Structure formats: structure tokens, C-alpha cells
Coordinates of C-alpha atoms in Angstrom, one line a residue:
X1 CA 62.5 -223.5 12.5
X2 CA 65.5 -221.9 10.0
X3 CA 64.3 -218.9 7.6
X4 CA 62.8 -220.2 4.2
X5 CA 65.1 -219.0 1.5
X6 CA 62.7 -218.4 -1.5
X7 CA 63.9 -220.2 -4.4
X8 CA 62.4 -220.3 -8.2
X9 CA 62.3 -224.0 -8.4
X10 CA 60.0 -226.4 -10.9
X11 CA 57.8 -228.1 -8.6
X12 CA 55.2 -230.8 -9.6
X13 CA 53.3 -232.4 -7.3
X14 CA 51.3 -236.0 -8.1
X15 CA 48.2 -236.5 -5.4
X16 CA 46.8 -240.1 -4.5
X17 CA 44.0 -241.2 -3.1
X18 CA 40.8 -238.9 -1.7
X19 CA 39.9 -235.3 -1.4
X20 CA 41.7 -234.7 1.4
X21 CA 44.5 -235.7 0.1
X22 CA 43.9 -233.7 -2.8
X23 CA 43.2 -230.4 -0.5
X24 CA 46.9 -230.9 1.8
X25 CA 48.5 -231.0 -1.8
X26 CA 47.1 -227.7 -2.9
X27 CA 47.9 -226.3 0.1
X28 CA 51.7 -227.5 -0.4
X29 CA 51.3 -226.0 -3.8
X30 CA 50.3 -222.3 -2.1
X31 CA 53.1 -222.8 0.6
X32 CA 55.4 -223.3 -2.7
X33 CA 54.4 -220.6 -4.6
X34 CA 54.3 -218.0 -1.9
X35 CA 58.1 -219.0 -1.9
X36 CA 58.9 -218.2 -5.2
X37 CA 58.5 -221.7 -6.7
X38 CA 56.7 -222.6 -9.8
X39 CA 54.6 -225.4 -9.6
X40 CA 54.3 -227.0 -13.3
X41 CA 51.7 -230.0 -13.7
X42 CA 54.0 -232.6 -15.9
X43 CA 56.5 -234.2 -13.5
X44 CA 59.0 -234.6 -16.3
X45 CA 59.7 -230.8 -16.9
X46 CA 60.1 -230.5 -12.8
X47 CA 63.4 -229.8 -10.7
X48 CA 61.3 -231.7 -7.8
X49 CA 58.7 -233.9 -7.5
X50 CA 56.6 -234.7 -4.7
X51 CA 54.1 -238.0 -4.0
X52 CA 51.9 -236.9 -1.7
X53 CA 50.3 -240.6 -1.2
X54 CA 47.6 -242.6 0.4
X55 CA 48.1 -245.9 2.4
X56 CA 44.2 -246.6 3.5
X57 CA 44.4 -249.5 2.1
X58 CA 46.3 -252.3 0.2
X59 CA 45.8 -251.4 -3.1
X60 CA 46.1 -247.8 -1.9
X61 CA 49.2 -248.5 -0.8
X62 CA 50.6 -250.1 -4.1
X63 CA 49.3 -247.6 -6.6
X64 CA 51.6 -245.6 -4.3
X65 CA 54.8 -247.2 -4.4
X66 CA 54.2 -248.0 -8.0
X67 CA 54.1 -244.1 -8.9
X68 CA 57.1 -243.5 -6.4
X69 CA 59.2 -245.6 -8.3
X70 CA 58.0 -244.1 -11.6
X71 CA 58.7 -240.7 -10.4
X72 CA 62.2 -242.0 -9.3
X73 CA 62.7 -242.5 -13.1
X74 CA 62.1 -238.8 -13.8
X75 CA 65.9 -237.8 -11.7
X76 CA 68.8 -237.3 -13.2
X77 CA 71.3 -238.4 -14.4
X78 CA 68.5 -240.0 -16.8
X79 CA 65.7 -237.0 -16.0
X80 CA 65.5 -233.6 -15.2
X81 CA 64.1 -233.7 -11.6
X82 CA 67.5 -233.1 -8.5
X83 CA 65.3 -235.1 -5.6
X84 CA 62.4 -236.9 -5.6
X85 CA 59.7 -236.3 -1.9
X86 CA 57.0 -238.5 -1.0
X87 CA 54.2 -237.0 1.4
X88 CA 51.1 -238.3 2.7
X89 CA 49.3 -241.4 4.4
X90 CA 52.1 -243.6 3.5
X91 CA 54.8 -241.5 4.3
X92 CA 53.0 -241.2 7.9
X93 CA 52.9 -244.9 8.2
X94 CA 55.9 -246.9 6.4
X95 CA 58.1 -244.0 7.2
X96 CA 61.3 -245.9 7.8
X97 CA 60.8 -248.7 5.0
X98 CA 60.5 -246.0 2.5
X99 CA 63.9 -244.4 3.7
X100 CA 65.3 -248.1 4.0
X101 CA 63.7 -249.6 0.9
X102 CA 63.9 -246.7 -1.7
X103 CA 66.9 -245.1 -2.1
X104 CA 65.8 -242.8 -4.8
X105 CA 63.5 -240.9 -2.3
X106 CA 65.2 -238.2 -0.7
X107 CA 63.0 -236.7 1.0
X108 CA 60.1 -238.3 3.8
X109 CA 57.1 -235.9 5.2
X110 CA 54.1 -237.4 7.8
X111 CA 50.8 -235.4 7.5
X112 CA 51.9 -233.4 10.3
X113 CA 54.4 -232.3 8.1
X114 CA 52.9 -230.7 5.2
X115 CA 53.7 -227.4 6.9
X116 CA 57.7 -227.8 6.2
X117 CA 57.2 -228.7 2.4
X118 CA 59.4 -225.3 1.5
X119 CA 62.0 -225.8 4.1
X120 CA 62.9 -229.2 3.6
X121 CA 63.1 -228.6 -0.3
X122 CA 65.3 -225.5 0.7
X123 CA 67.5 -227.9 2.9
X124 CA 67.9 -230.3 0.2
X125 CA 69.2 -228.2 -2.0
X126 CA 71.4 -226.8 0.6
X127 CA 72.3 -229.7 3.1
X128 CA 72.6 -233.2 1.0
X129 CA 71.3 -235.8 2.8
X130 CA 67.9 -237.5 2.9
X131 CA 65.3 -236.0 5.2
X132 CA 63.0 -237.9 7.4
X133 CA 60.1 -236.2 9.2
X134 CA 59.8 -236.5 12.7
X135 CA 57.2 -239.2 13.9
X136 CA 56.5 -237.5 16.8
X137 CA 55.4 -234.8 15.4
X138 CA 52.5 -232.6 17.5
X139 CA 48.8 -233.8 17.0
X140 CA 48.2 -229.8 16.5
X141 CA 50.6 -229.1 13.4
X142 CA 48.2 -231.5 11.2
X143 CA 46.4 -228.2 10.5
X144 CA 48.8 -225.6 10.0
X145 CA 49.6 -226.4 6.5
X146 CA 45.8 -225.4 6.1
X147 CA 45.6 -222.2 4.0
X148 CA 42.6 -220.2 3.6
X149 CA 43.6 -218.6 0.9
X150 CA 44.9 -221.5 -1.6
X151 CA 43.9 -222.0 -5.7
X152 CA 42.3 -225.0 -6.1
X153 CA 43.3 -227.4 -8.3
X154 CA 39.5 -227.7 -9.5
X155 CA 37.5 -226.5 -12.2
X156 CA 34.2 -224.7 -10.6
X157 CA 34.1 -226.3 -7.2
X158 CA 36.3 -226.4 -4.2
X159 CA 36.7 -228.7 -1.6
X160 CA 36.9 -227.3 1.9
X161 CA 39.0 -229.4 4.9
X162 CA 37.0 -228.6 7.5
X163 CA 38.5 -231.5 10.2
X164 CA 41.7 -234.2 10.3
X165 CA 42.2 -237.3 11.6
X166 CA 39.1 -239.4 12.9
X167 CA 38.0 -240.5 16.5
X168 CA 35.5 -243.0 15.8
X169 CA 38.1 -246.3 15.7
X170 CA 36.5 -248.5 13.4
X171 CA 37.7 -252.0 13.4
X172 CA 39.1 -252.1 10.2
X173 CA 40.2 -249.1 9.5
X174 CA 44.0 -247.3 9.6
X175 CA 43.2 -244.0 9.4
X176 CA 43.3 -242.9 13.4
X177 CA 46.2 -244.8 13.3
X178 CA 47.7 -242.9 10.2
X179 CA 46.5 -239.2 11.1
X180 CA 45.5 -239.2 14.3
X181 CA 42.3 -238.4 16.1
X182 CA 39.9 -235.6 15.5
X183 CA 41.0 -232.3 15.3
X184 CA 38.3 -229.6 13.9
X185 CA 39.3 -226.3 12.6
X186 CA 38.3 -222.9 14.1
X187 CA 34.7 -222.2 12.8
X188 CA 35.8 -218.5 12.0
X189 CA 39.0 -219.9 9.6
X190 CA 36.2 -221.9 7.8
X191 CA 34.2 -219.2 7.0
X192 CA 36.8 -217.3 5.9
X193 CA 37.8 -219.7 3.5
X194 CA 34.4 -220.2 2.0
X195 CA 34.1 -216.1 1.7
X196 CA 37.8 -215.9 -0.2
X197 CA 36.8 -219.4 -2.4
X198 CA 33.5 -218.0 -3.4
X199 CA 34.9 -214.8 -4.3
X200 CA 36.7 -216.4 -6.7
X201 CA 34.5 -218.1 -8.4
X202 CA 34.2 -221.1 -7.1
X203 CA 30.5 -222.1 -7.6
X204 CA 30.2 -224.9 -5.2
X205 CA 31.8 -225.8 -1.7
X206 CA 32.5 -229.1 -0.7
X207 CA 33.1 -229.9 3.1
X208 CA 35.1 -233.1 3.8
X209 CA 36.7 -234.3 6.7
X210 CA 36.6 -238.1 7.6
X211 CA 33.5 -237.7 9.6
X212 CA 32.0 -234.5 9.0
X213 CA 29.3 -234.9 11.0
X214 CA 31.3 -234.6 14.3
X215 CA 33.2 -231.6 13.4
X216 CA 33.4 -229.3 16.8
X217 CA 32.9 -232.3 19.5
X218 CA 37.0 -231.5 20.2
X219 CA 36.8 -227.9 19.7
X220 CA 33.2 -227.0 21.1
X221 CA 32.3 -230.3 23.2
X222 CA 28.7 -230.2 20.8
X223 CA 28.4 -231.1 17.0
X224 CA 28.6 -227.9 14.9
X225 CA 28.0 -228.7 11.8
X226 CA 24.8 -227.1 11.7
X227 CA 26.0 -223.6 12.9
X228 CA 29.1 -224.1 10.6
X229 CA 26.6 -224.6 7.5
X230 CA 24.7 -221.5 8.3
X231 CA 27.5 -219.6 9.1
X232 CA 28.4 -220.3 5.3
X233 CA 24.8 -220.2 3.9
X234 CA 24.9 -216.6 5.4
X235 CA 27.6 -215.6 2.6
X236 CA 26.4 -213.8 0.1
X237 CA 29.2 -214.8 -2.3
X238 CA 28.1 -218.4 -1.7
X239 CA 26.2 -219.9 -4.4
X240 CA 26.7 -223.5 -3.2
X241 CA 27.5 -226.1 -0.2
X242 CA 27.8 -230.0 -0.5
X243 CA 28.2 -232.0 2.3
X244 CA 30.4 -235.3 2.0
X245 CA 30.7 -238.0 4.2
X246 CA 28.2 -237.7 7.3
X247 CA 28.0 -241.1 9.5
X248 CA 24.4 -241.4 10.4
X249 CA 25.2 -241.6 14.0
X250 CA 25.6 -237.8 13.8
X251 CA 22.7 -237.2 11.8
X252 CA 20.7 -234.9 14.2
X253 CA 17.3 -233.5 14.0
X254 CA 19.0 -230.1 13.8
X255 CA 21.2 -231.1 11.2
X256 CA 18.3 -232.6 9.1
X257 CA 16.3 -229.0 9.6
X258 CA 19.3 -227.3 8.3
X259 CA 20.0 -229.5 5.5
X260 CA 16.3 -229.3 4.3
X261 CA 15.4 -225.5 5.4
X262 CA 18.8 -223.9 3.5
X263 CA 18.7 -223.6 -0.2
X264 CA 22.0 -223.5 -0.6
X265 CA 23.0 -227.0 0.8
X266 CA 23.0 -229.0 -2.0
X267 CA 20.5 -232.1 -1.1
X268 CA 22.9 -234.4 -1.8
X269 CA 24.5 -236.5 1.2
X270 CA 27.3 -239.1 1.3
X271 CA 26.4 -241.5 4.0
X272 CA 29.2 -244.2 3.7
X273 CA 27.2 -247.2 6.0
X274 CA 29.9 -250.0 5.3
X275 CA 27.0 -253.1 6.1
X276 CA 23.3 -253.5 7.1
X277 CA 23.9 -256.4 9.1
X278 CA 23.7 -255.6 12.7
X279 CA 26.5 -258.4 13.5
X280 CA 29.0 -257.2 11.2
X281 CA 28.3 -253.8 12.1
X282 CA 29.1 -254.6 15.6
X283 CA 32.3 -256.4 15.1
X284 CA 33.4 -253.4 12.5
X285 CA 33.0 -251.1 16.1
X286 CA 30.0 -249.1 14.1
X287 CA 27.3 -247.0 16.1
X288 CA 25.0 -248.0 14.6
X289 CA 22.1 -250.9 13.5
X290 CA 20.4 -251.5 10.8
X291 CA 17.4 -250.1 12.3
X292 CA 18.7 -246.9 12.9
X293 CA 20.3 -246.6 9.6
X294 CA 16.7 -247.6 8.2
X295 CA 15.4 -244.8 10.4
X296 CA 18.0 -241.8 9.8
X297 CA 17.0 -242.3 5.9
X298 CA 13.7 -242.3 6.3
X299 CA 14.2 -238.8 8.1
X300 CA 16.3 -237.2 5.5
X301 CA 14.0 -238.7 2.8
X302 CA 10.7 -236.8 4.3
X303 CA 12.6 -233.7 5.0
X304 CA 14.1 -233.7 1.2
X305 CA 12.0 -235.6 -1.3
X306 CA 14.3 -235.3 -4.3
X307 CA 17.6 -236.3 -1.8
X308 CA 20.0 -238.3 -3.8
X309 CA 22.3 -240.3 -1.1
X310 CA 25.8 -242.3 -2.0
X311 CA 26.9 -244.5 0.5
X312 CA 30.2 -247.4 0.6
X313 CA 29.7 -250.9 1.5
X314 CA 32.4 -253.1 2.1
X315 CA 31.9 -256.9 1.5
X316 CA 34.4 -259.6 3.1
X317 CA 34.7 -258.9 6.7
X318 CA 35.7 -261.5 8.6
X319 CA 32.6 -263.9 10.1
X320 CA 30.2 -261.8 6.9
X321 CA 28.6 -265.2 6.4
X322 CA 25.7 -266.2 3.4
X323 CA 22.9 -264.6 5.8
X324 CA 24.7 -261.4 6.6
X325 CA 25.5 -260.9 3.3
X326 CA 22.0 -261.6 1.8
X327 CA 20.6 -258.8 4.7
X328 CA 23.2 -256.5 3.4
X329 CA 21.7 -257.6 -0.4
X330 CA 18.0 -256.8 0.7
X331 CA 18.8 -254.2 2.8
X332 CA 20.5 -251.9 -0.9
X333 CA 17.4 -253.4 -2.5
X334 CA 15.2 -251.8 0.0
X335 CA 16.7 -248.6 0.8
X336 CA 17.9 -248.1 -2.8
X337 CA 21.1 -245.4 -2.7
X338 CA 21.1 -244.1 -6.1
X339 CA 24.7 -243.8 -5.4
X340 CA 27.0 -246.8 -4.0
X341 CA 30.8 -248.2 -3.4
X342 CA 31.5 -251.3 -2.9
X343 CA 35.2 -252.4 -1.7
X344 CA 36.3 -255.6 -0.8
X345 CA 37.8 -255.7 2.8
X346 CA 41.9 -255.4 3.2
X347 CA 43.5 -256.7 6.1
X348 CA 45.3 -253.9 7.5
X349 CA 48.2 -253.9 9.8
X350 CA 48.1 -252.6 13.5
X351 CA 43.8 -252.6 13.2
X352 CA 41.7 -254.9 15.7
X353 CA 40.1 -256.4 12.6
X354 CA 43.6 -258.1 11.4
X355 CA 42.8 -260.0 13.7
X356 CA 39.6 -261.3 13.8
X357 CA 38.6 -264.6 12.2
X358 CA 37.3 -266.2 10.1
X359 CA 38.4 -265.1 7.1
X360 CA 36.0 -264.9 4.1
X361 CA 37.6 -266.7 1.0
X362 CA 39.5 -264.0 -1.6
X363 CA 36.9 -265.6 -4.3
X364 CA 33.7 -265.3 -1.9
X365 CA 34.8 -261.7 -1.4
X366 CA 35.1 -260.8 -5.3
X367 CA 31.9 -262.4 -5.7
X368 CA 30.2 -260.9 -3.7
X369 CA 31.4 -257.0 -4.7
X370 CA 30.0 -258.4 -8.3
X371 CA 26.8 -259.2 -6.9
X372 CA 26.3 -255.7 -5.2
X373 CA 27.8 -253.5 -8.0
X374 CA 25.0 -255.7 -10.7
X375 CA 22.4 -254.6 -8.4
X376 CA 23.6 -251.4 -8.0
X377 CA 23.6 -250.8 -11.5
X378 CA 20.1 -251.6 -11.5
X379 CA 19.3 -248.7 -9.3
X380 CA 21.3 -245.8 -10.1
X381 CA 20.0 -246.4 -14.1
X382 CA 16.3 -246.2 -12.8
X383 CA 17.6 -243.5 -10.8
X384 CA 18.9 -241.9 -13.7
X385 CA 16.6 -242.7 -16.0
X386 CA 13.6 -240.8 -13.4
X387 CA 15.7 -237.5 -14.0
X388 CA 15.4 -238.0 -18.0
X389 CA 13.3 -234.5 -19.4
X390 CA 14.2 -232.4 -16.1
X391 CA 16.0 -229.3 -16.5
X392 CA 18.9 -229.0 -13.7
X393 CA 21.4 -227.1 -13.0
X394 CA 24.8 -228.1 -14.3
X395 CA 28.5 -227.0 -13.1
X396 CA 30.6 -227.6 -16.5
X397 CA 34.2 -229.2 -15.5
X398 CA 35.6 -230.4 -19.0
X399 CA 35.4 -231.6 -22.0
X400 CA 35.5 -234.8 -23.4
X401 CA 37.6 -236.6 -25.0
X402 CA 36.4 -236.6 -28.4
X403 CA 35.7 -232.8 -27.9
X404 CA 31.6 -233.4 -28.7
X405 CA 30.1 -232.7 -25.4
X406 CA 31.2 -230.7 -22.0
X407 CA 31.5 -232.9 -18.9
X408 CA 28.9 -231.5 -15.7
X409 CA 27.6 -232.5 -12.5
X410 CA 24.3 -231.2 -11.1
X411 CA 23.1 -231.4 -7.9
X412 CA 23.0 -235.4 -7.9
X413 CA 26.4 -236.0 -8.7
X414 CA 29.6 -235.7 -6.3
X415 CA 33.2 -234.7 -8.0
X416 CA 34.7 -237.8 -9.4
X417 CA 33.1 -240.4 -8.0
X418 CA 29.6 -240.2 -9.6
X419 CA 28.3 -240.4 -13.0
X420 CA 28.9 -237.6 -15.2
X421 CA 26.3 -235.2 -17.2
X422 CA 27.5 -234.9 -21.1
X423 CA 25.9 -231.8 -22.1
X424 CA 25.5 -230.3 -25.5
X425 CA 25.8 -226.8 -25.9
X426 CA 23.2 -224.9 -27.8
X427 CA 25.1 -221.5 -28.4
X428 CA 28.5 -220.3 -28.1
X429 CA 28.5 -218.4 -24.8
X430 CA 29.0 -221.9 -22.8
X431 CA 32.3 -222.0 -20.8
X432 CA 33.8 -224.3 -18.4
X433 CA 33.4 -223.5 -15.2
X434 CA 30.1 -221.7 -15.7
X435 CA 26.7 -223.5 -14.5
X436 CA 23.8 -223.9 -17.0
X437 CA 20.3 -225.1 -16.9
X438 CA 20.7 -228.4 -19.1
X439 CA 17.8 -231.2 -20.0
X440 CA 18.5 -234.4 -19.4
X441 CA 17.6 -236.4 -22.8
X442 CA 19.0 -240.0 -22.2
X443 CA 20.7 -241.8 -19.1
X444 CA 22.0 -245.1 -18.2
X445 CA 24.0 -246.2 -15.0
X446 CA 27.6 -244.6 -16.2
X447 CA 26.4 -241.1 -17.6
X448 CA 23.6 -239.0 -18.7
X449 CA 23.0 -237.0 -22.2
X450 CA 21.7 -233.4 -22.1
X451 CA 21.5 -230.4 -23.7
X452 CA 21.7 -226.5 -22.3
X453 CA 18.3 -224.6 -22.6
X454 CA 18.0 -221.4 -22.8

């Protein structure tokens, strides 16, 4: 690899789709700035911009292109911007059709290509020509990009990468296709990042990966998620740890003790179960039944009492007749997630569900995610409205928009994705960022209304 020049470019960067996504941007965004970039946040006062996109999915996958040509519009002769990059999940998949289909791009990085962000935008500048990452790129470099020592783009809370890519090959899914199989990160880098993010403030840690519960099987040959967790607990700068998507088939006794017997794991958990019926499960390629998802809950829920779980359903898959969709409708009923996500199922390219047949009916499908998401509103306001005149504590991210109340989370709520906590302050020594025992006064399914108490 050529010698970075360092420049003093404008660099804005727009991230897509999920966490992770979010977490390979802000590492770009260190990588930039250690090379004498400036990394602005409004696209429209930048020299480049870079999409770093998602392509799960098709709407995923539109909301993409639809920003890529709205950044295009940003380039001169008519903007500011001198190229335009695109990044990311879609980048990885439709490599050639971006370079084929959209002229205005000029520059095409895989996510085993984060790592070059400064040298190709160093080579643009100095070579003309479009740039097209190399789609062979080694299953290793995914994680070199991966810097321990990055700013968040967050306000109180961090997310933490702790694995890429995803072995588990469900039916309907892209992703092992898009980034590979697992590949954990060294325990020891982890921690380090946790230490260095806590010292900064951060008050909670988030660990993401696509299946968290198997980070170390490639690394260690054994799941280490508990040792990695207490390895963090044991931080005395850490005030905080949530854990995000866990499949159940890696829920272990000793990850439960862990979960329950440290009291600095949030006891939150987001177990994304997709269906309840054991037919649909099967054909998706999931581990496991209904019967041992009834049974891994009922574990977590005597070890942790006041648990609050969020899982993701998906409604549609092909041969999800009447009956397996009413046992997915009594199974939410039953186990009652005060958190849920219901998608409907996309057909994607190159997966074994493509396909499979038959197909449920586009208008089935829609009616379907209605019926789920009426129920689930149900639940989470009784959920809710069973934490109305606790006192929690509450991570303050923002203020709303009419500038009344700050926007929170406690330990029930998951960054951007859950409902939110609008808190009233009751002195002048409140400050975003900061976390602060609140009341909750009033709740519904959307939000809940409190106040900080002294």
C-alpha cells in the first residue's frame, strides 16, 4: 500500500442502516482525522462525501440509492463537494452496477475496505479516475478499520463492534453473503476499547455484532461472551454494558449467571426470534423451536425478574400459512416482549429462501405486520404503564424538539429503536449526556413522561 499523504479536506460522511454500520463509519471518521481531514456533519459544506450504505434488505437497499443520488447533487459544477464515495453493505454487493449505473460515484469501497478510506480519497485527488475496491478482498481486513480509540458519534453511550460477518446462514438472510462469516475480535482489543470509551465518558457500552452470542467460537473454538463481559465488568471506569442481539441458541447457563450476577450488565436483552412456529423456523434454517425459545425465556426471566427483552419477527415467509401465523400471534401474546419488530419478508437475491415457494400474497403480508404491531402496542403500553411512579436511572441524549423536555433512555430502552423517556428537569444542573434518577409520571406505547428527583 502507497504512503497516505495527509490532506486538510471537508469530509462528511451520511451512515445507513444499523449500528454497525454506524460503528465502521466512525471508525472512517478517526482514520480521516488522524490524516489531517476535517470531518464536518452537513454534506453540503463538504469537499467529499461518503455513503457508507446498507443493502440487508429491499427497502434498505433503496433508501440507499435514493441518498446516493441526492448526495450526487451536492458536486460541482452545481455543489461544493470534488467526488462523491459510497461504502458499505451495498457497495459490498452491487459493486459493479453502482460503477456501471451511477456515474456520479467516483469512488466504490466493500466492507473489507473501510481500512483504505484515506488512501483512496488521497488517490482521487491525485490519480482521476473512478476507484473500485477489490472483491476479493481478505476475509481478515474486515477488522482492521476497527479503531480502539475512535469518538463516537453518540451522546452518552457507545456502541462496541465486538464481531463481523455472521456464520449462522439463515435462509433468508444476505448478510454472510454481504460480509462474510464470523470473524471475532481479540478479547484483549475489546477491553481496551471499553477502558479508553469509558474514560471518556461514555456512560454505557453497547456490544453488537450480528450474533453476539457466538463471539470467540472462530477465535477460541468456545463461546466467550461471558469471559468477554467480565473482563469489562472488571473496569473500574465502566459504569455500564448492554448486550444486543443474542440468538437464544447461544443463550448458556453461564451466560445467564453472568448476565444476572453482574450489576453492570444492563438487564436488558435483544433476542431477535424471527417466528414461533417450529415449521417456519425450520425452513428459515433457525436452531431453534418454539419450545426452546419458550424455555430460554423462562430462564432469563427467573434469573432477572425486572428483564425487559426486544425481539424481531418477520411475517410473510414463504409457506407462513393462517395456522403458523396465528402460533406466531399466541406465541407474542404469551410470552409478551415488551419490546418488538416486525418486518415483512424481502426476497433477496442469491439466499435459499428466494427460492422457496409459495409465496404469501404482498397484501396478506402487510396485514399481517398490522396485526402484530396492534398487539404489540398493547403490550409495551402495559409494559410501560407498570414502570409509571419508579424512579430509574436515565442517560439524557437530547432535547426535543420544542425544547420542553430532554430525551433519555434508562435501562429498558435500547438507542433508537425503543421508546424514549421525556424528562423534565427540576434544576439547572441537568446536562446532556449526564444520567439522572427520573420518575416516571405518565406512559403510553411511543414514550414515557418524567421528571428528575433529587
Amino acid at each position: 500500500m502507497s504512503q497516505i499523504t495527509t490532506n486538510n479536506y471537508k469530509i462528511a460522511i451520511v451512515s445507513l442502516g444499523c449500528a454497525k454500520n454506524l460503528v465502521d463509519a466512525e471508525c472512517m471518521s478517526q482514520q480521516l482525522r488522524d490524516n489531517g481531514n476535517q470531518i464536518v456533519p452537513d454534506p453540503s459544506a463538504a469537499d467529499v462525501v461518503i455513503v457508507n450504505t446498507c443493502g440487508f434488505i429491499e427497502s434498505a437497499k433503496k433508501e440507499a440509492i435514493d441518498t446516493i443520488l441526492a448526495m450526487a447533487d451536492l458536486k460541482k459544477p452545481v455543489g461544493k463537494a470534488d467526488f462523491l464515495v459510497v461504502t458499505g453493505c451495498l457497495a459490498q454487493r452491487y459493486r459493479q452496477e453502482i460503477a456501471d449505473q451511477l456515474p456520479e460515484v467516483d469512488a466504490i469501497l466493500g466492507v473489507a475496505q473501510y481500512k483504505d478510506i484515506s488512501e483512496t480519497i488521497d488517490r482521487l485527488y491525485n490519480i482521476p479516475g473512478k476507484t473500485i475496491s477489490n472483491p476479493a478482498a481478505a476475509v481478515d481486513a474486515r477488522l482492521q478499520h476497527l479503531n480502539s480509540f475512535r469518538k463516537p458519534s453518540t451522546v452518552g453511550f457507545a456502541y462496541i463492534k465486538i464481531a463481523e460477518g455472521c456464520s449462522n446462514n439463515c435462509s433468508y438472510c444476505a448478510i454472510p453473503g454481504i460480509r462474510g462469516p464470523l470473524v471475532s475480535r481479540p478479547l484483549d482489543e475489546i477491553v481496551a476499547e471499553a477502558k479508553y470509551l469509558a474514560g471518556q465518558g461514555y456512560h454505557e457500552l453497547v456490544l453488537i455484532a450480528q450474533d453476539t452470542t457466538r463471539y470467540g467460537l472462530d477465535l477460541y473454538g468456545t463461546r466467550e461472551l461471558p469471559g468477554l463481559l467480565r473482563a469489562i465488568t472488571a473496569l473500574p471506569e465502566v459504569s455500564s454494558i448492554r448486550v444486543l442481539y443474542v440468538y437464544a441458541d447461544g443463550i448458556t447457563d453461564e451466560l445467564i449467571e453472568c448476565l444476572a450476577s453482574e450489576p453492570k450488565i444492563l438487564h436488558y436483552l435483544d433476542l431477535p426470534i424471527q417466528h414461533a412456529s417450529d415449521k417456519i423456523l425450520k425452513s428459515m434454517n433457525r436452531r431453534d423451536s418454539q419450545a426452546d425459545l419458550r424455555s430460554v425465556i423462562a430462564k432469563l426471566r427467573a434469573a432477572m425478574p425486572d428483564l425487559i427483552l426486544r425481539t424481531t419477527v418477520m411475517v410473510g415467509f414463504p409457506g407462513e400459512k393462517t395456522a403458523e401465523f396465528n402460533e406466531l400471534m399466541n406465541f407474542l401474546q404469551e410470552i409478551r416482549f415488551e419490546r418488538l419488530g416486525c418486518f415483512i419478508y424481502s426476497p433477496e437475491e442469491g439466499t435459499v429462501a428466494e427460492r422457496m415457494h409459495p409465496r404469501v400474497r404482498s397484501d396478506v403480508s402487510c396485514r399481517r405486520e398490522e396485526q402484530v404491531m396492534l398487539l404489540q402496542q398493547q403490550i409495551t403500553r402495559e409494559a410501560n404503564q407498570a414502570r409509571v411512579g419508579t424512579i430509574v436511572p436515565v442517560l439524557l441524549e437530547e432535547v426535543d424538539e420544542d425544547g420542553i423536555f430532554y430525551k433519555g433512555r434508562s435501562y429498558g430502552e435500547a438507542p433508537e429503536v425503543d421508546p424514549v423517556i421525556l424528562v423534565a428537569a427540576s434544576n439547572e444542573s441537568v446536562h446532556l449526556g449526564e444520567v439522572h434518577s427520573v420518575r416516571i409520571l405518565t406512559a403510553n406505547e411511543y414514550e414515557m413522561i418524567g421528571e428528575t428527583v433529587l
